[in-house]
GROMACS .gro file of C-alpha atoms in nm:
model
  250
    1UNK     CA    1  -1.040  -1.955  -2.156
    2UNK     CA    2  -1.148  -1.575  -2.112
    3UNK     CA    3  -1.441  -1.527  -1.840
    4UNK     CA    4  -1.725  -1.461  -2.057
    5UNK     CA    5  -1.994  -1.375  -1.786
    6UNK     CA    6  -2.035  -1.035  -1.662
    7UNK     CA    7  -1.747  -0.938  -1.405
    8UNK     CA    8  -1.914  -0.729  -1.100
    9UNK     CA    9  -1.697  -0.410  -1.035
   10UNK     CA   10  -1.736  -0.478  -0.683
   11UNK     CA   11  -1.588  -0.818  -0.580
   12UNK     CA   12  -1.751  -0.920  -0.234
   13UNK     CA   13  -1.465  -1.087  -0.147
   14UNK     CA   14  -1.170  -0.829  -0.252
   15UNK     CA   15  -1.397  -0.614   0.010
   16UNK     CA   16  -1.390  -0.828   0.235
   17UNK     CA   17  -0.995  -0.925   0.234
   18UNK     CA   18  -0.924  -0.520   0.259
   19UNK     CA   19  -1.155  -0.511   0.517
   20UNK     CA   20  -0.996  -0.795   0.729
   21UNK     CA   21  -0.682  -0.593   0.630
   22UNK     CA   22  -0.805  -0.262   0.742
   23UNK     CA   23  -0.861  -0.400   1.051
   24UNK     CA   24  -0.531  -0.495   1.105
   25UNK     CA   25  -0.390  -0.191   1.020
   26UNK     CA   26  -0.579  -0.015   1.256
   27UNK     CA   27  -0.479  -0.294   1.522
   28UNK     CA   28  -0.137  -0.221   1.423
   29UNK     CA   29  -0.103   0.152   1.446
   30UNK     CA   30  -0.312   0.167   1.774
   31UNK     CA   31  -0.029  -0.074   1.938
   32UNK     CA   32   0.221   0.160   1.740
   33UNK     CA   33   0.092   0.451   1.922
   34UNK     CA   34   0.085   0.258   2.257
   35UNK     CA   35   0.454   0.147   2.178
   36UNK     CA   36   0.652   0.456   2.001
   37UNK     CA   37   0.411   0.740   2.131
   38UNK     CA   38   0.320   0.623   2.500
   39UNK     CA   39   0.643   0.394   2.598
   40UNK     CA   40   0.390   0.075   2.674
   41UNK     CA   41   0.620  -0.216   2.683
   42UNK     CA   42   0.524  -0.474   2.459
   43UNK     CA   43   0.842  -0.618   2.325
   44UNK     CA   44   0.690  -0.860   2.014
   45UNK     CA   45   0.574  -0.534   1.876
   46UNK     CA   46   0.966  -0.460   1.821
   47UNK     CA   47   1.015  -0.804   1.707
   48UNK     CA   48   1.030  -0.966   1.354
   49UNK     CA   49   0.739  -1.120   1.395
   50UNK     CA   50   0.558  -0.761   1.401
   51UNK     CA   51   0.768  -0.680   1.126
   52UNK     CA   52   0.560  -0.958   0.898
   53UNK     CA   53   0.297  -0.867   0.977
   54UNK     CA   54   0.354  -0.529   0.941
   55UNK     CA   55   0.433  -0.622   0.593
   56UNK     CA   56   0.178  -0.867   0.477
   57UNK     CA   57  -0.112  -0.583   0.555
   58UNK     CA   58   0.117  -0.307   0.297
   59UNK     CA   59   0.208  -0.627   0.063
   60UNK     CA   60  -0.186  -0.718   0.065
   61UNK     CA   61  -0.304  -0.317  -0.026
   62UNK     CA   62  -0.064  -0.292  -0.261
   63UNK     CA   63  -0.128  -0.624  -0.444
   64UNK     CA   64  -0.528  -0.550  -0.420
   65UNK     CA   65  -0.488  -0.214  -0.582
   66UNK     CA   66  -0.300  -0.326  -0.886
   67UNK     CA   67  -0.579  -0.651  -0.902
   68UNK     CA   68  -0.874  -0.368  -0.830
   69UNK     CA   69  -0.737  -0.166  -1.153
   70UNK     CA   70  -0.985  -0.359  -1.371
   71UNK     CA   71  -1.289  -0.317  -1.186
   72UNK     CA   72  -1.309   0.079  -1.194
   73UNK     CA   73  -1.336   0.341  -1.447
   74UNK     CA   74  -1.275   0.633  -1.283
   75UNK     CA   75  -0.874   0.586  -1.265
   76UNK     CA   76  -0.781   0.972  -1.257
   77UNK     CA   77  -1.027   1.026  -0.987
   78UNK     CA   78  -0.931   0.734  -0.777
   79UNK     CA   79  -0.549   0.790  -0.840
   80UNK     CA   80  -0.578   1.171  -0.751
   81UNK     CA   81  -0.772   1.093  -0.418
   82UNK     CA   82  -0.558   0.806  -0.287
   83UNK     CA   83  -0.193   1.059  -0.396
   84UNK     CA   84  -0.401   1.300  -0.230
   85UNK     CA   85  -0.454   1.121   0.090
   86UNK     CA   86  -0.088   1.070   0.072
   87UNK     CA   87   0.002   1.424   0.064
   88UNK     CA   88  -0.255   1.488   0.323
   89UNK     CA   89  -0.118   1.222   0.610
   90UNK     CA   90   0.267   1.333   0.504
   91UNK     CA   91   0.161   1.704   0.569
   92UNK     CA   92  -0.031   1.621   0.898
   93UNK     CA   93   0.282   1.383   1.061
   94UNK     CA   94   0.478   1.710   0.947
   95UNK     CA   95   0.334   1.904   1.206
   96UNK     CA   96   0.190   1.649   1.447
   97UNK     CA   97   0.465   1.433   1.476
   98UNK     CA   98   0.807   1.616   1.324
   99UNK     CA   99   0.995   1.341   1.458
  100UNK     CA  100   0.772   1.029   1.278
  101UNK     CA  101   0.666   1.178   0.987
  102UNK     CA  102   0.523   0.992   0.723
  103UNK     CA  103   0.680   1.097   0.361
  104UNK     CA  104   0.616   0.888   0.055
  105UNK     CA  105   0.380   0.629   0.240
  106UNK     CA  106   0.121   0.359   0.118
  107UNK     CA  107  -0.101   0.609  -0.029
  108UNK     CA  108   0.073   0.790  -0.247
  109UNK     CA  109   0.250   0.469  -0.345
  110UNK     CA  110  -0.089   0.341  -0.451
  111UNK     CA  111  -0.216   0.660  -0.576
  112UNK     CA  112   0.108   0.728  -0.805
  113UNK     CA  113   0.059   0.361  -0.969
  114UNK     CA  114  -0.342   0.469  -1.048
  115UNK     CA  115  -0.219   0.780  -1.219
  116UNK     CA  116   0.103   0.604  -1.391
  117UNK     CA  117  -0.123   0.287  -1.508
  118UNK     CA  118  -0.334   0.535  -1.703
  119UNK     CA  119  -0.021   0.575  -1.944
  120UNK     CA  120   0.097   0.191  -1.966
  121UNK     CA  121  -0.221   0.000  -1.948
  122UNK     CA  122  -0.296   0.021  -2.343
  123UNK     CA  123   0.107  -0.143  -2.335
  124UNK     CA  124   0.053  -0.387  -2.019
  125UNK     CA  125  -0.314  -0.534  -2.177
  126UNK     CA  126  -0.020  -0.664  -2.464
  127UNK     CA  127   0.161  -0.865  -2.219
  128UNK     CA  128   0.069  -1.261  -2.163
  129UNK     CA  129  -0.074  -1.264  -1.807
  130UNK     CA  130   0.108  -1.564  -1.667
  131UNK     CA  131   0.416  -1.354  -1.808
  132UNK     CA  132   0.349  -1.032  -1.639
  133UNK     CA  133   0.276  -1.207  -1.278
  134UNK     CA  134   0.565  -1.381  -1.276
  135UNK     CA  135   0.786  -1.131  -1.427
  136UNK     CA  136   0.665  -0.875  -1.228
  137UNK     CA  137   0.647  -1.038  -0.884
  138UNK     CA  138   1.060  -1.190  -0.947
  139UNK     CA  139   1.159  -0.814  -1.029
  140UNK     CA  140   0.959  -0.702  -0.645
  141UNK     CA  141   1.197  -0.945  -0.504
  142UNK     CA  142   1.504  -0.879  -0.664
  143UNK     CA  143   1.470  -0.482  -0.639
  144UNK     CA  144   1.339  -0.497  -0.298
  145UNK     CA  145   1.641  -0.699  -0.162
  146UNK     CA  146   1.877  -0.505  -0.392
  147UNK     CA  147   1.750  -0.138  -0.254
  148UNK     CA  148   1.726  -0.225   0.129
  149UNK     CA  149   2.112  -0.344   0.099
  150UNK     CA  150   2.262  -0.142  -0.169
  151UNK     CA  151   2.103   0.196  -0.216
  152UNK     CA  152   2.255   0.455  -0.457
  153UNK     CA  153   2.415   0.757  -0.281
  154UNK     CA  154   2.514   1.054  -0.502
  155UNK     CA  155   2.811   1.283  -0.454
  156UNK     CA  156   2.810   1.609  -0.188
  157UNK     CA  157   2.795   1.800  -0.447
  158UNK     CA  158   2.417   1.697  -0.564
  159UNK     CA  159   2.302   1.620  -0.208
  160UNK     CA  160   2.289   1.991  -0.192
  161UNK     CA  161   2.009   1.971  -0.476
  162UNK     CA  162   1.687   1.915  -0.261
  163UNK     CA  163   1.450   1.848  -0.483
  164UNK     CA  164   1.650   1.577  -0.638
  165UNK     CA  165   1.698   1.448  -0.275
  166UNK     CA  166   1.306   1.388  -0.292
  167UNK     CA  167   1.254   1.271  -0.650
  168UNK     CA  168   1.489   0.985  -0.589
  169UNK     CA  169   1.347   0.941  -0.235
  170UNK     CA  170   0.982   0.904  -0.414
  171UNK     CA  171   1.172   0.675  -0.700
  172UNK     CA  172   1.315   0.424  -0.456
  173UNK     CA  173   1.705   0.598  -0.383
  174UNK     CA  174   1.687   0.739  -0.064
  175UNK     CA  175   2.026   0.959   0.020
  176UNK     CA  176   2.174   0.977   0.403
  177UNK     CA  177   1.950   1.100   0.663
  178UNK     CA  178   1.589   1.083   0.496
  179UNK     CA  179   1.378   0.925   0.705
  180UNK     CA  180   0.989   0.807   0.689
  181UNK     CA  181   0.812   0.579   0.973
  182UNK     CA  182   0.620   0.429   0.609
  183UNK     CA  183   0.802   0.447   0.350
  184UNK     CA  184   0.678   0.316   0.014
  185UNK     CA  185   0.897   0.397  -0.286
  186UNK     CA  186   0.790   0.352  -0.667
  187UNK     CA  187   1.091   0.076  -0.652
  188UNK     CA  188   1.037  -0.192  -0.568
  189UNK     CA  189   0.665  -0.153  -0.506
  190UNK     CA  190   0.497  -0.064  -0.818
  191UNK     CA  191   0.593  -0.413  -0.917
  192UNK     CA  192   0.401  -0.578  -0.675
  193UNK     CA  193   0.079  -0.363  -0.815
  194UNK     CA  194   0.208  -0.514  -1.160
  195UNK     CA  195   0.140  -0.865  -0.998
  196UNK     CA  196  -0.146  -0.752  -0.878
  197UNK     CA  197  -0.302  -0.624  -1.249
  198UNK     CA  198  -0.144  -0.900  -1.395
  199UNK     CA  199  -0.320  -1.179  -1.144
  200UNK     CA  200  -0.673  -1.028  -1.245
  201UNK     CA  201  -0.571  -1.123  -1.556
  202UNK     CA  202  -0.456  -1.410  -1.543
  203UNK     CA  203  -0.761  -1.527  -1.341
  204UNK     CA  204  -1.003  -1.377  -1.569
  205UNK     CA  205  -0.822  -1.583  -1.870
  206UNK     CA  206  -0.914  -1.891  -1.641
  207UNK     CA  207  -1.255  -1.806  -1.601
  208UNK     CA  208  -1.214  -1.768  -1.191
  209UNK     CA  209  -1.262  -1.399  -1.117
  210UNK     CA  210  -1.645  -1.445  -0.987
  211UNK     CA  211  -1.627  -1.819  -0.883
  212UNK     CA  212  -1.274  -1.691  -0.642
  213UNK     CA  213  -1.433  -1.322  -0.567
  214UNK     CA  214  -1.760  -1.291  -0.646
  215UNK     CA  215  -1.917  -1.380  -0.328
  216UNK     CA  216  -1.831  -1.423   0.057
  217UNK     CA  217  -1.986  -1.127   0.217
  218UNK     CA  218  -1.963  -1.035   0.583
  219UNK     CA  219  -2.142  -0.700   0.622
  220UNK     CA  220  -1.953  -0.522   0.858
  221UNK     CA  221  -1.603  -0.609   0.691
  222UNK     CA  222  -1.710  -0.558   0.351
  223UNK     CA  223  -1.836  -0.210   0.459
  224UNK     CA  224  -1.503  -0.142   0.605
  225UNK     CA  225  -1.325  -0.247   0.269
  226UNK     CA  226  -1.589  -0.024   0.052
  227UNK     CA  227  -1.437   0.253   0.243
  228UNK     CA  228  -1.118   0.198   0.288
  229UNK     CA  229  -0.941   0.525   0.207
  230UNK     CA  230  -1.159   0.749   0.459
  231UNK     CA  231  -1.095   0.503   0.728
  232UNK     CA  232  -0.776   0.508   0.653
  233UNK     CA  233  -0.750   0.889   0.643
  234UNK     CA  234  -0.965   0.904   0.993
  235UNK     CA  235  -0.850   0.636   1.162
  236UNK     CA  236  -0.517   0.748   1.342
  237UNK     CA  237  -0.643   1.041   1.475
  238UNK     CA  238  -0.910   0.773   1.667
  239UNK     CA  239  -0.586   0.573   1.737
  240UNK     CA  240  -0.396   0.816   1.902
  241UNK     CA  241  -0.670   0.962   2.136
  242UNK     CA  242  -0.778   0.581   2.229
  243UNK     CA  243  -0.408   0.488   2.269
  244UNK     CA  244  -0.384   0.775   2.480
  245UNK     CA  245  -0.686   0.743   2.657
  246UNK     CA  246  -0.537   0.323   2.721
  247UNK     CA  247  -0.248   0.456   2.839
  248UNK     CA  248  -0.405   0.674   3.096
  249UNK     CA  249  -0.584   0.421   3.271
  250UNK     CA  250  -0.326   0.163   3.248
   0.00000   0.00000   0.00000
């Protein structure tokens, strides 16, 4: 049945899961910077082990941003900040780090979504829930497995093109030597934000959205995932100066 009681557009505990998140994202840059920027040996960071978790904090923002579409209004504004942010860290590794740039990362994954879900979500709100999490989430899988081993390469004759280079970078397609140390195309990522939009939905049709979310507050997390985006903005700059700072004494 459809939740009839007043949903809160803050969920205490969809704070608090980004702000366990953002937590370890911050843990995992600052041993990035140790590893990549500083040479500290720490060989699970290289491992696949690092690599799921690595993966589980992106998979988790991504999923939470799709699920957090229902609880705002102000989609433009929170889909031009969050591209925004994007633009801003991909200009900043630019000239910081030339060699570990950032192009097409997390945020302007999740920002491009917000802006692109202002167009389908008239469309989407059609779509049985059950349908569109399930449908969405096998599509993340297939796509994701069928880009990371078969990507589309175009001729020598359009590699020369270079803004079609970075459109089909941004899409999902990227050509021989682009490189990005986080790289989030639209494909296959903007169908995990589909699961994401689609779970709220579903759970709402059950009537579980405030008995799953609406409490479990833990002050100083749930501050941390109320603010998410300007710790995320600020908090590499912190990284690298502790990480140097570490490295330096040790």
């Amino acid at each position: 049945m459809l939740e009839t009681t007043q949903i809160k557009q803050r969920l205490p505990f969809i704070d608090l899961i980004r702000g366990i998140t953002i937590i370890e994202m911050i843990s995992y840059h600052f041993l990035w910077d140790l590893v990549y920027l500083y040479n500290a040996d720490i060989p699970w960071y290289k491992s696949h082990g690092a690599y799921i978790w690595q993966q589980s904090i992106c998979w988790t923002f991504i999923l939470l941003a799709g699920f957090s579409w229902h609880l705002g209004k102000k989609h433009m504004k929170r889909g031009l900040w969050a591209f925004g942010g994007g633009v801003v860290v991909s200009l900043v590794t630019a000239i910081v780090l030339p060699n570990d740039r950032v192009r097409y990362g997390v945020l302007t994954l999740i920002g491009s979504c917000i802006l692109i879900w202002i167009l389908l979500d008239k469309v989407l709100k059609k779509i049985p829930a059950g349908v569109g999490v399930s449908v969405s989430f096998v599509l993340f899988l297939i796509l994701r497995s069928w880009t990371k081993q078969d990507p589309i390469q175009l001729s020598d004759n359009l590699l020369n093109v270079t803004w079609l280079k970075s459109v089909l970078a941004y899409i999902g397609f990227p050509q021989a030597g682009f490189s990005s140390t986080d790289y989030f195309p639209l494909l296959p990522w903007i169908f995990l934000f589909a699961t994401g939009y689609f779970l709220y939905s579903f759970l709402q049709e059950k009537g579980l959205i405030n008995r799953l979310f609406g409490k479990w507050k833990v002050p100083g997390i749930n501050f941390l995932g109320k603010h998410s985006l300007i710790i995320y903005m600020i908090h590499q700059p912190i990284c690298y100066v502790v990480a140097f700072l570490v490295s330096e004494i040790f």
